[in-house]
Amino acid sequence: MTAKADLASADLFQVDAANGITYAYRRFGEASGALPVVFLQHFRGNVDNWDPTLINGIAAHREVILFDNVGVGGTTGTTPDTVEEMAADAIAFLDALELAQVDIFGFSLGGFVAQEIALIAPERVHKLVLAGTGPKGAPGMEGWAPDVIEGVVIDDNKPEGYIHVFYTGSPESLGAGQASAGRIFARQDGRDAWPSIETKNAQYRAVENWGVQDWSAVQRLDRITQPVLILQGDNDIMIPTKASYLLAALIPSAQIHVYEDASHGSIFQYAEDAATRTVAFLSA
């Protein structure tokens, strides 16, 4: 199951968990004895919405596990509408695979879930990579701008909306975005199921709940004691870049890298560099 492969050829597996859910996941890469890296996906994303350049760059050095949380894609159940429940569901997935401790890479909404796991089950997390994400209750996290909602939240969203939110308006960023989208959707056979509108709506309620201003929630960040790498774009219109700087300031062992001319999809725009930085951080 953990033989060397890439995202384009990795099989979609299933595992039954104690919570009654059957989880869908892809597991592949270099099983070198190091802890596997578990990836937590963005809003409306499934296991096949990761950029292969990012994932394969990490999988060349580490075993990677991409999974659909409850109700997403090929995983059964009903998607919860709180990050706290999503974190509990992710831990149930780790239990099903008998993974006592892992490294976690959380992107956007997945970064919310990753923070929550580190807070409620710190023994399960060795290191964290948090990309395009922010802290619960922080200023600027309360809701998304109308153009972001139009781009990625409405039921019948279009590729142009995704590109607008994930990339800046510069020719360089837009070109990188188109290239990334081409890589993500190059695989046609055996693709994971697309998340439903019901899942999208539940995820958006979770995002809204996470963004309600609450300074006591922000203050929890000093309880994340694991080493943390934060990756962000310098002009993220979905999760404010300043929120990622706040993460870096309040998590004791955090470091941050901010990509120039980049929005929410900075780790896809700079996929090779993000993979290199992630591997170096996890291997240190």
C-alpha atoms as a PDB file:
ATOM      1  CA  MET A   1       0.000   0.000   0.000  1.00  0.00           C
ATOM      2  CA  THR A   2       2.906   2.335   0.637  1.00  0.00           C
ATOM      3  CA  ALA A   3       5.000   1.498  -2.421  1.00  0.00           C
ATOM      4  CA  LYS A   4       6.514   4.374  -4.342  1.00  0.00           C
ATOM      5  CA  ALA A   5       3.989   6.012  -6.643  1.00  0.00           C
ATOM      6  CA  ASP A   6       2.683   9.371  -7.660  1.00  0.00           C
ATOM      7  CA  LEU A   7      -0.708  10.983  -7.263  1.00  0.00           C
ATOM      8  CA  ALA A   8      -1.745  10.128 -10.811  1.00  0.00           C
ATOM      9  CA  SER A   9      -1.364   6.385 -10.221  1.00  0.00           C
ATOM     10  CA  ALA A  10      -2.167   6.095  -6.507  1.00  0.00           C
ATOM     11  CA  ASP A  11      -5.150   3.887  -5.709  1.00  0.00           C
ATOM     12  CA  LEU A  12      -8.161   5.044  -3.730  1.00  0.00           C
ATOM     13  CA  PHE A  13      -8.481   2.900  -0.614  1.00  0.00           C
ATOM     14  CA  GLN A  14     -11.184   2.605   2.024  1.00  0.00           C
ATOM     15  CA  VAL A  15     -11.004   1.952   5.750  1.00  0.00           C
ATOM     16  CA  ASP A  16     -13.775   1.448   8.291  1.00  0.00           C
ATOM     17  CA  ALA A  17     -13.480   3.461  11.500  1.00  0.00           C
ATOM     18  CA  ALA A  18     -14.934   2.980  14.965  1.00  0.00           C
ATOM     19  CA  ASN A  19     -17.250   5.962  14.448  1.00  0.00           C
ATOM     20  CA  GLY A  20     -19.145   4.015  11.776  1.00  0.00           C
ATOM     21  CA  ILE A  21     -17.611   5.949   8.870  1.00  0.00           C
ATOM     22  CA  THR A  22     -15.874   4.447   5.855  1.00  0.00           C
ATOM     23  CA  TYR A  23     -13.068   6.820   4.876  1.00  0.00           C
ATOM     24  CA  ALA A  24     -11.640   7.184   1.359  1.00  0.00           C
ATOM     25  CA  TYR A  25      -7.916   7.864   1.060  1.00  0.00           C
ATOM     26  CA  ARG A  26      -4.821   7.610  -1.088  1.00  0.00           C
ATOM     27  CA  ARG A  27      -1.592   6.428   0.545  1.00  0.00           C
ATOM     28  CA  PHE A  28       1.721   6.292  -1.298  1.00  0.00           C
ATOM     29  CA  GLY A  29       5.275   7.606  -1.358  1.00  0.00           C
ATOM     30  CA  GLU A  30       8.619   6.863   0.222  1.00  0.00           C
ATOM     31  CA  ALA A  31       7.980   4.788   3.349  1.00  0.00           C
ATOM     32  CA  SER A  32      11.436   5.408   4.769  1.00  0.00           C
ATOM     33  CA  GLY A  33      10.627   4.764   8.415  1.00  0.00           C
ATOM     34  CA  ALA A  34       9.749   8.388   9.089  1.00  0.00           C
ATOM     35  CA  LEU A  35       6.244   9.308  10.205  1.00  0.00           C
ATOM     36  CA  PRO A  36       3.674   9.601   7.414  1.00  0.00           C
ATOM     37  CA  VAL A  37       2.408  13.034   6.398  1.00  0.00           C
ATOM     38  CA  VAL A  38      -1.386  13.339   6.574  1.00  0.00           C
ATOM     39  CA  PHE A  39      -2.965  16.059   4.409  1.00  0.00           C
ATOM     40  CA  LEU A  40      -6.113  17.973   5.387  1.00  0.00           C
ATOM     41  CA  GLN A  41      -7.822  19.566   2.390  1.00  0.00           C
ATOM     42  CA  HIS A  42      -9.280  22.990   1.647  1.00  0.00           C
ATOM     43  CA  PHE A  43     -12.915  24.093   1.424  1.00  0.00           C
ATOM     44  CA  ARG A  44     -14.844  22.092  -1.221  1.00  0.00           C
ATOM     45  CA  GLY A  45     -11.785  19.968  -1.995  1.00  0.00           C
ATOM     46  CA  ASN A  46     -11.315  16.198  -2.122  1.00  0.00           C
ATOM     47  CA  VAL A  47      -8.248  13.950  -2.283  1.00  0.00           C
ATOM     48  CA  ASP A  48      -7.739  14.789  -5.957  1.00  0.00           C
ATOM     49  CA  ASN A  49      -7.760  18.563  -5.561  1.00  0.00           C
ATOM     50  CA  TRP A  50      -4.144  18.641  -4.393  1.00  0.00           C
ATOM     51  CA  ASP A  51      -1.528  19.849  -6.869  1.00  0.00           C
ATOM     52  CA  PRO A  52       0.468  16.762  -7.930  1.00  0.00           C
ATOM     53  CA  THR A  53       3.701  18.768  -8.086  1.00  0.00           C
ATOM     54  CA  LEU A  54       3.356  19.604  -4.387  1.00  0.00           C
ATOM     55  CA  ILE A  55       2.278  16.120  -3.305  1.00  0.00           C
ATOM     56  CA  ASN A  56       4.723  14.179  -5.475  1.00  0.00           C
ATOM     57  CA  GLY A  57       7.579  16.416  -4.362  1.00  0.00           C
ATOM     58  CA  ILE A  58       6.872  15.473  -0.762  1.00  0.00           C
ATOM     59  CA  ALA A  59       6.070  11.819  -1.566  1.00  0.00           C
ATOM     60  CA  ALA A  60       9.530  11.412  -3.111  1.00  0.00           C
ATOM     61  CA  HIS A  61      10.870  11.656   0.450  1.00  0.00           C
ATOM     62  CA  ARG A  62       7.969  10.764   2.748  1.00  0.00           C
ATOM     63  CA  GLU A  63       4.928   8.551   2.850  1.00  0.00           C
ATOM     64  CA  VAL A  64       1.851  10.717   2.234  1.00  0.00           C
ATOM     65  CA  ILE A  65      -1.803  10.105   3.111  1.00  0.00           C
ATOM     66  CA  LEU A  66      -4.548  12.149   1.458  1.00  0.00           C
ATOM     67  CA  PHE A  67      -8.045  11.524   2.810  1.00  0.00           C
ATOM     68  CA  ASP A  68     -11.619  12.727   2.603  1.00  0.00           C
ATOM     69  CA  ASN A  69     -13.049  13.693   5.973  1.00  0.00           C
ATOM     70  CA  VAL A  70     -16.609  12.716   6.893  1.00  0.00           C
ATOM     71  CA  GLY A  71     -19.157  13.330   4.145  1.00  0.00           C
ATOM     72  CA  VAL A  72     -16.554  14.555   1.650  1.00  0.00           C
ATOM     73  CA  GLY A  73     -15.986  12.845  -1.702  1.00  0.00           C
ATOM     74  CA  GLY A  74     -15.816   9.080  -1.292  1.00  0.00           C
ATOM     75  CA  THR A  75     -16.136   9.077   2.500  1.00  0.00           C
ATOM     76  CA  THR A  76     -19.497   8.167   3.993  1.00  0.00           C
ATOM     77  CA  GLY A  77     -21.515  10.103   6.561  1.00  0.00           C
ATOM     78  CA  THR A  78     -22.737  13.668   6.900  1.00  0.00           C
ATOM     79  CA  THR A  79     -20.228  16.501   6.996  1.00  0.00           C
ATOM     80  CA  PRO A  80     -20.349  18.292  10.381  1.00  0.00           C
ATOM     81  CA  ASP A  81     -20.598  22.061  10.587  1.00  0.00           C
ATOM     82  CA  THR A  82     -17.943  22.681  13.217  1.00  0.00           C
ATOM     83  CA  VAL A  83     -14.175  22.418  12.994  1.00  0.00           C
ATOM     84  CA  GLU A  84     -14.159  20.686  16.373  1.00  0.00           C
ATOM     85  CA  GLU A  85     -16.225  17.784  15.000  1.00  0.00           C
ATOM     86  CA  MET A  86     -14.077  17.657  11.872  1.00  0.00           C
ATOM     87  CA  ALA A  87     -10.995  17.300  14.073  1.00  0.00           C
ATOM     88  CA  ALA A  88     -12.592  14.451  16.028  1.00  0.00           C
ATOM     89  CA  ASP A  89     -13.470  12.759  12.729  1.00  0.00           C
ATOM     90  CA  ALA A  90      -9.893  13.135  11.487  1.00  0.00           C
ATOM     91  CA  ILE A  91      -8.596  11.536  14.675  1.00  0.00           C
ATOM     92  CA  ALA A  92     -11.016   8.632  14.111  1.00  0.00           C
ATOM     93  CA  PHE A  93      -9.413   8.181  10.681  1.00  0.00           C
ATOM     94  CA  LEU A  94      -5.938   8.087  12.250  1.00  0.00           C
ATOM     95  CA  ASP A  95      -7.205   5.488  14.710  1.00  0.00           C
ATOM     96  CA  ALA A  96      -8.610   3.371  11.877  1.00  0.00           C
ATOM     97  CA  LEU A  97      -5.173   3.285  10.239  1.00  0.00           C
ATOM     98  CA  GLU A  98      -3.537   2.659  13.643  1.00  0.00           C
ATOM     99  CA  LEU A  99      -1.407   5.778  13.333  1.00  0.00           C
ATOM    100  CA  ALA A 100      -0.349   6.821  16.820  1.00  0.00           C
ATOM    101  CA  GLN A 101       1.516   9.923  15.641  1.00  0.00           C
ATOM    102  CA  VAL A 102       1.867  11.716  12.302  1.00  0.00           C
ATOM    103  CA  ASP A 103       3.035  14.903  10.682  1.00  0.00           C
ATOM    104  CA  ILE A 104       0.098  16.988   9.443  1.00  0.00           C
ATOM    105  CA  PHE A 105      -0.184  19.339   6.469  1.00  0.00           C
ATOM    106  CA  GLY A 106      -3.347  21.448   6.701  1.00  0.00           C
ATOM    107  CA  PHE A 107      -4.455  23.812   3.936  1.00  0.00           C
ATOM    108  CA  SER A 108      -7.116  26.501   4.482  1.00  0.00           C
ATOM    109  CA  LEU A 109     -10.080  24.825   6.243  1.00  0.00           C
ATOM    110  CA  GLY A 110      -7.755  21.859   6.653  1.00  0.00           C
ATOM    111  CA  GLY A 111      -5.424  24.179   8.543  1.00  0.00           C
ATOM    112  CA  PHE A 112      -8.239  24.980  10.971  1.00  0.00           C
ATOM    113  CA  VAL A 113      -8.712  21.254  11.565  1.00  0.00           C
ATOM    114  CA  ALA A 114      -4.961  20.706  11.949  1.00  0.00           C
ATOM    115  CA  GLN A 115      -4.753  23.372  14.663  1.00  0.00           C
ATOM    116  CA  GLU A 116      -7.666  21.809  16.513  1.00  0.00           C
ATOM    117  CA  ILE A 117      -6.091  18.337  16.401  1.00  0.00           C
ATOM    118  CA  ALA A 118      -2.847  19.743  17.805  1.00  0.00           C
ATOM    119  CA  LEU A 119      -4.815  21.351  20.647  1.00  0.00           C
ATOM    120  CA  ILE A 120      -7.088  18.458  21.628  1.00  0.00           C
ATOM    121  CA  ALA A 121      -4.737  15.540  20.894  1.00  0.00           C
ATOM    122  CA  PRO A 122      -1.197  16.934  20.931  1.00  0.00           C
ATOM    123  CA  GLU A 123       0.345  13.504  21.340  1.00  0.00           C
ATOM    124  CA  ARG A 124      -0.903  12.574  17.851  1.00  0.00           C
ATOM    125  CA  VAL A 125       0.997  15.375  16.099  1.00  0.00           C
ATOM    126  CA  HIS A 126       4.761  15.489  15.592  1.00  0.00           C
ATOM    127  CA  LYS A 127       5.052  18.539  13.319  1.00  0.00           C
ATOM    128  CA  LEU A 128       2.554  20.800  11.562  1.00  0.00           C
ATOM    129  CA  VAL A 129       2.550  22.583   8.217  1.00  0.00           C
ATOM    130  CA  LEU A 130      -0.195  25.219   8.047  1.00  0.00           C
ATOM    131  CA  ALA A 131      -0.855  26.732   4.620  1.00  0.00           C
ATOM    132  CA  GLY A 132      -3.213  29.575   3.743  1.00  0.00           C
ATOM    133  CA  THR A 133      -4.900  29.431   7.128  1.00  0.00           C
ATOM    134  CA  GLY A 134      -5.587  31.431  10.265  1.00  0.00           C
ATOM    135  CA  PRO A 135      -6.513  31.131  13.946  1.00  0.00           C
ATOM    136  CA  LYS A 136      -9.954  30.680  15.414  1.00  0.00           C
ATOM    137  CA  GLY A 137     -11.562  33.909  16.589  1.00  0.00           C
ATOM    138  CA  ALA A 138      -8.916  36.245  15.185  1.00  0.00           C
ATOM    139  CA  PRO A 139      -9.655  39.667  13.690  1.00  0.00           C
ATOM    140  CA  GLY A 140     -10.174  39.422   9.941  1.00  0.00           C
ATOM    141  CA  MET A 141     -11.409  35.831  10.100  1.00  0.00           C
ATOM    142  CA  GLU A 142     -15.089  36.755  10.386  1.00  0.00           C
ATOM    143  CA  GLY A 143     -16.618  35.898   7.020  1.00  0.00           C
ATOM    144  CA  TRP A 144     -15.432  36.174   3.426  1.00  0.00           C
ATOM    145  CA  ALA A 145     -15.687  39.101   1.041  1.00  0.00           C
ATOM    146  CA  PRO A 146     -18.445  39.077  -1.607  1.00  0.00           C
ATOM    147  CA  ASP A 147     -16.033  38.268  -4.437  1.00  0.00           C
ATOM    148  CA  VAL A 148     -14.707  35.261  -2.512  1.00  0.00           C
ATOM    149  CA  ILE A 149     -18.251  34.031  -1.880  1.00  0.00           C
ATOM    150  CA  GLU A 150     -19.072  34.526  -5.564  1.00  0.00           C
ATOM    151  CA  GLY A 151     -15.886  32.711  -6.539  1.00  0.00           C
ATOM    152  CA  VAL A 152     -15.976  29.596  -4.362  1.00  0.00           C
ATOM    153  CA  VAL A 153     -19.081  29.460  -2.128  1.00  0.00           C
ATOM    154  CA  ILE A 154     -22.058  29.759  -4.479  1.00  0.00           C
ATOM    155  CA  ASP A 155     -23.535  26.423  -5.535  1.00  0.00           C
ATOM    156  CA  ASP A 156     -22.714  26.748  -9.222  1.00  0.00           C
ATOM    157  CA  ASN A 157     -19.211  28.116  -8.937  1.00  0.00           C
ATOM    158  CA  LYS A 158     -17.010  28.304 -12.023  1.00  0.00           C
ATOM    159  CA  PRO A 159     -13.289  27.677 -12.626  1.00  0.00           C
ATOM    160  CA  GLU A 160     -12.826  31.416 -13.147  1.00  0.00           C
ATOM    161  CA  GLY A 161     -14.025  32.028  -9.583  1.00  0.00           C
ATOM    162  CA  TYR A 162     -11.541  29.530  -8.193  1.00  0.00           C
ATOM    163  CA  ILE A 163      -8.705  31.156 -10.136  1.00  0.00           C
ATOM    164  CA  HIS A 164      -9.734  34.621  -8.893  1.00  0.00           C
ATOM    165  CA  VAL A 165      -9.608  33.522  -5.248  1.00  0.00           C
ATOM    166  CA  PHE A 166      -6.511  31.341  -5.414  1.00  0.00           C
ATOM    167  CA  TYR A 167      -4.298  33.617  -7.529  1.00  0.00           C
ATOM    168  CA  THR A 168      -3.572  37.308  -7.947  1.00  0.00           C
ATOM    169  CA  GLY A 169      -4.339  39.262 -11.099  1.00  0.00           C
ATOM    170  CA  SER A 170      -0.756  39.353 -12.345  1.00  0.00           C
ATOM    171  CA  PRO A 171       0.102  37.444 -15.539  1.00  0.00           C
ATOM    172  CA  GLU A 172       2.676  35.406 -13.622  1.00  0.00           C
ATOM    173  CA  SER A 173       0.268  34.315 -10.888  1.00  0.00           C
ATOM    174  CA  LEU A 174      -2.579  33.632 -13.320  1.00  0.00           C
ATOM    175  CA  GLY A 175      -0.273  31.598 -15.524  1.00  0.00           C
ATOM    176  CA  ALA A 176       0.899  29.550 -12.572  1.00  0.00           C
ATOM    177  CA  GLY A 177      -2.717  29.054 -11.556  1.00  0.00           C
ATOM    178  CA  GLN A 178      -3.736  27.760 -14.958  1.00  0.00           C
ATOM    179  CA  ALA A 179      -0.756  25.405 -14.961  1.00  0.00           C
ATOM    180  CA  SER A 180      -1.642  24.111 -11.492  1.00  0.00           C
ATOM    181  CA  ALA A 181      -5.282  23.552 -12.466  1.00  0.00           C
ATOM    182  CA  GLY A 182      -4.084  21.610 -15.493  1.00  0.00           C
ATOM    183  CA  ARG A 183      -2.020  19.348 -13.257  1.00  0.00           C
ATOM    184  CA  ILE A 184      -4.830  18.874 -10.730  1.00  0.00           C
ATOM    185  CA  PHE A 185      -7.377  17.848 -13.353  1.00  0.00           C
ATOM    186  CA  ALA A 186      -5.027  15.886 -15.623  1.00  0.00           C
ATOM    187  CA  ARG A 187      -6.150  12.678 -13.939  1.00  0.00           C
ATOM    188  CA  GLN A 188      -9.558  11.616 -15.257  1.00  0.00           C
ATOM    189  CA  ASP A 189      -9.721   7.891 -14.549  1.00  0.00           C
ATOM    190  CA  GLY A 190     -10.577   6.869 -11.013  1.00  0.00           C
ATOM    191  CA  ARG A 191     -11.110  10.384  -9.698  1.00  0.00           C
ATOM    192  CA  ASP A 192     -12.646  10.860  -6.290  1.00  0.00           C
ATOM    193  CA  ALA A 193     -16.305  11.898  -6.031  1.00  0.00           C
ATOM    194  CA  TRP A 194     -16.948  15.637  -6.079  1.00  0.00           C
ATOM    195  CA  PRO A 195     -18.077  17.057  -2.698  1.00  0.00           C
ATOM    196  CA  SER A 196     -21.820  17.674  -2.518  1.00  0.00           C
ATOM    197  CA  ILE A 197     -23.600  20.989  -2.032  1.00  0.00           C
ATOM    198  CA  GLU A 198     -24.662  19.746   1.418  1.00  0.00           C
ATOM    199  CA  THR A 199     -21.010  19.182   2.318  1.00  0.00           C
ATOM    200  CA  LYS A 200     -20.089  22.621   0.986  1.00  0.00           C
ATOM    201  CA  ASN A 201     -22.810  24.263   3.066  1.00  0.00           C
ATOM    202  CA  ALA A 202     -21.729  22.459   6.241  1.00  0.00           C
ATOM    203  CA  GLN A 203     -18.107  23.407   5.627  1.00  0.00           C
ATOM    204  CA  TYR A 204     -19.063  27.043   5.130  1.00  0.00           C
ATOM    205  CA  ARG A 205     -20.975  27.076   8.425  1.00  0.00           C
ATOM    206  CA  ALA A 206     -17.849  25.663  10.069  1.00  0.00           C
ATOM    207  CA  VAL A 207     -15.765  28.448   8.497  1.00  0.00           C
ATOM    208  CA  GLU A 208     -18.222  31.051   9.785  1.00  0.00           C
ATOM    209  CA  ASN A 209     -18.197  29.562  13.277  1.00  0.00           C
ATOM    210  CA  TRP A 210     -14.398  29.506  13.310  1.00  0.00           C
ATOM    211  CA  GLY A 211     -14.305  33.188  12.369  1.00  0.00           C
ATOM    212  CA  VAL A 212     -16.494  34.526  15.190  1.00  0.00           C
ATOM    213  CA  GLN A 213     -14.210  36.886  17.116  1.00  0.00           C
ATOM    214  CA  ASP A 214     -13.053  35.262  20.346  1.00  0.00           C
ATOM    215  CA  TRP A 215      -9.797  36.355  21.923  1.00  0.00           C
ATOM    216  CA  SER A 216      -9.786  33.409  24.326  1.00  0.00           C
ATOM    217  CA  ALA A 217      -9.710  31.099  21.293  1.00  0.00           C
ATOM    218  CA  VAL A 218      -6.785  33.024  19.821  1.00  0.00           C
ATOM    219  CA  GLN A 219      -4.897  32.731  23.094  1.00  0.00           C
ATOM    220  CA  ARG A 220      -4.992  28.931  22.817  1.00  0.00           C
ATOM    221  CA  LEU A 221      -2.268  29.091  20.186  1.00  0.00           C
ATOM    222  CA  ASP A 222       0.525  29.158  22.754  1.00  0.00           C
ATOM    223  CA  ARG A 223      -0.546  25.629  23.680  1.00  0.00           C
ATOM    224  CA  ILE A 224       0.606  24.354  20.279  1.00  0.00           C
ATOM    225  CA  THR A 225       4.119  23.310  21.230  1.00  0.00           C
ATOM    226  CA  GLN A 226       5.036  21.311  18.143  1.00  0.00           C
ATOM    227  CA  PRO A 227       7.302  22.825  15.485  1.00  0.00           C
ATOM    228  CA  VAL A 228       5.113  24.567  12.896  1.00  0.00           C
ATOM    229  CA  LEU A 229       5.839  25.785   9.362  1.00  0.00           C
ATOM    230  CA  ILE A 230       3.403  28.387   8.038  1.00  0.00           C
ATOM    231  CA  LEU A 231       3.147  28.986   4.278  1.00  0.00           C
ATOM    232  CA  GLN A 232       1.094  31.870   2.913  1.00  0.00           C
ATOM    233  CA  GLY A 233       0.722  34.279   0.033  1.00  0.00           C
ATOM    234  CA  ASP A 234       1.375  37.988   0.495  1.00  0.00           C
ATOM    235  CA  ASN A 235      -2.135  38.903  -0.707  1.00  0.00           C
ATOM    236  CA  ASP A 236      -4.514  36.122   0.340  1.00  0.00           C
ATOM    237  CA  ILE A 237      -8.061  37.405  -0.200  1.00  0.00           C
ATOM    238  CA  MET A 238      -9.680  34.349   1.421  1.00  0.00           C
ATOM    239  CA  ILE A 239      -7.693  33.961   4.654  1.00  0.00           C
ATOM    240  CA  PRO A 240      -6.014  37.300   5.431  1.00  0.00           C
ATOM    241  CA  THR A 241      -2.243  37.155   5.317  1.00  0.00           C
ATOM    242  CA  LYS A 242      -2.156  39.052   8.614  1.00  0.00           C
ATOM    243  CA  ALA A 243      -3.935  36.091  10.228  1.00  0.00           C
ATOM    244  CA  SER A 244      -1.053  33.826   9.246  1.00  0.00           C
ATOM    245  CA  TYR A 245       1.405  36.301  10.733  1.00  0.00           C
ATOM    246  CA  LEU A 246      -0.648  36.130  13.939  1.00  0.00           C
ATOM    247  CA  LEU A 247      -0.296  32.354  13.930  1.00  0.00           C
ATOM    248  CA  ALA A 248       3.458  32.738  13.578  1.00  0.00           C
ATOM    249  CA  ALA A 249       3.609  35.269  16.402  1.00  0.00           C
ATOM    250  CA  LEU A 250       1.595  33.259  18.911  1.00  0.00           C
ATOM    251  CA  ILE A 251       2.686  29.666  18.265  1.00  0.00           C
ATOM    252  CA  PRO A 252       5.948  29.326  20.216  1.00  0.00           C
ATOM    253  CA  SER A 253       7.884  27.163  17.723  1.00  0.00           C
ATOM    254  CA  ALA A 254       6.507  28.560  14.467  1.00  0.00           C
ATOM    255  CA  GLN A 255       8.279  29.861  11.386  1.00  0.00           C
ATOM    256  CA  ILE A 256       6.616  31.533   8.422  1.00  0.00           C
ATOM    257  CA  HIS A 257       7.377  31.912   4.732  1.00  0.00           C
ATOM    258  CA  VAL A 258       5.296  34.340   2.664  1.00  0.00           C
ATOM    259  CA  TYR A 259       5.300  34.023  -1.121  1.00  0.00           C
ATOM    260  CA  GLU A 260       5.356  37.148  -3.275  1.00  0.00           C
ATOM    261  CA  ASP A 261       2.534  37.981  -5.688  1.00  0.00           C
ATOM    262  CA  ALA A 262       0.425  35.131  -4.310  1.00  0.00           C
ATOM    263  CA  SER A 263      -3.075  34.723  -2.927  1.00  0.00           C
ATOM    264  CA  HIS A 264      -4.826  31.727  -1.352  1.00  0.00           C
ATOM    265  CA  GLY A 265      -3.238  29.171  -3.679  1.00  0.00           C
ATOM    266  CA  SER A 266       0.358  30.103  -2.905  1.00  0.00           C
ATOM    267  CA  ILE A 267       1.361  26.474  -2.246  1.00  0.00           C
ATOM    268  CA  PHE A 268       0.089  25.532  -5.712  1.00  0.00           C
ATOM    269  CA  GLN A 269       1.556  28.594  -7.422  1.00  0.00           C
ATOM    270  CA  TYR A 270       4.931  27.789  -5.858  1.00  0.00           C
ATOM    271  CA  ALA A 271       4.355  24.037  -5.646  1.00  0.00           C
ATOM    272  CA  GLU A 272       7.963  22.923  -6.118  1.00  0.00           C
ATOM    273  CA  ASP A 273       9.269  25.374  -3.544  1.00  0.00           C
ATOM    274  CA  ALA A 274       6.489  24.521  -1.073  1.00  0.00           C
ATOM    275  CA  ALA A 275       7.340  20.822  -1.392  1.00  0.00           C
ATOM    276  CA  THR A 276      11.046  21.511  -0.866  1.00  0.00           C
ATOM    277  CA  ARG A 277      10.409  23.673   2.192  1.00  0.00           C
ATOM    278  CA  THR A 278       8.016  21.108   3.643  1.00  0.00           C
ATOM    279  CA  VAL A 279      10.430  18.214   3.231  1.00  0.00           C
ATOM    280  CA  ALA A 280      13.303  20.224   4.750  1.00  0.00           C
ATOM    281  CA  PHE A 281      11.149  21.293   7.701  1.00  0.00           C
ATOM    282  CA  LEU A 282       9.800  17.813   8.411  1.00  0.00           C
ATOM    283  CA  SER A 283      13.255  16.256   8.096  1.00  0.00           C
ATOM    284  CA  ALA A 284      15.038  18.706  10.400  1.00  0.00           C
END
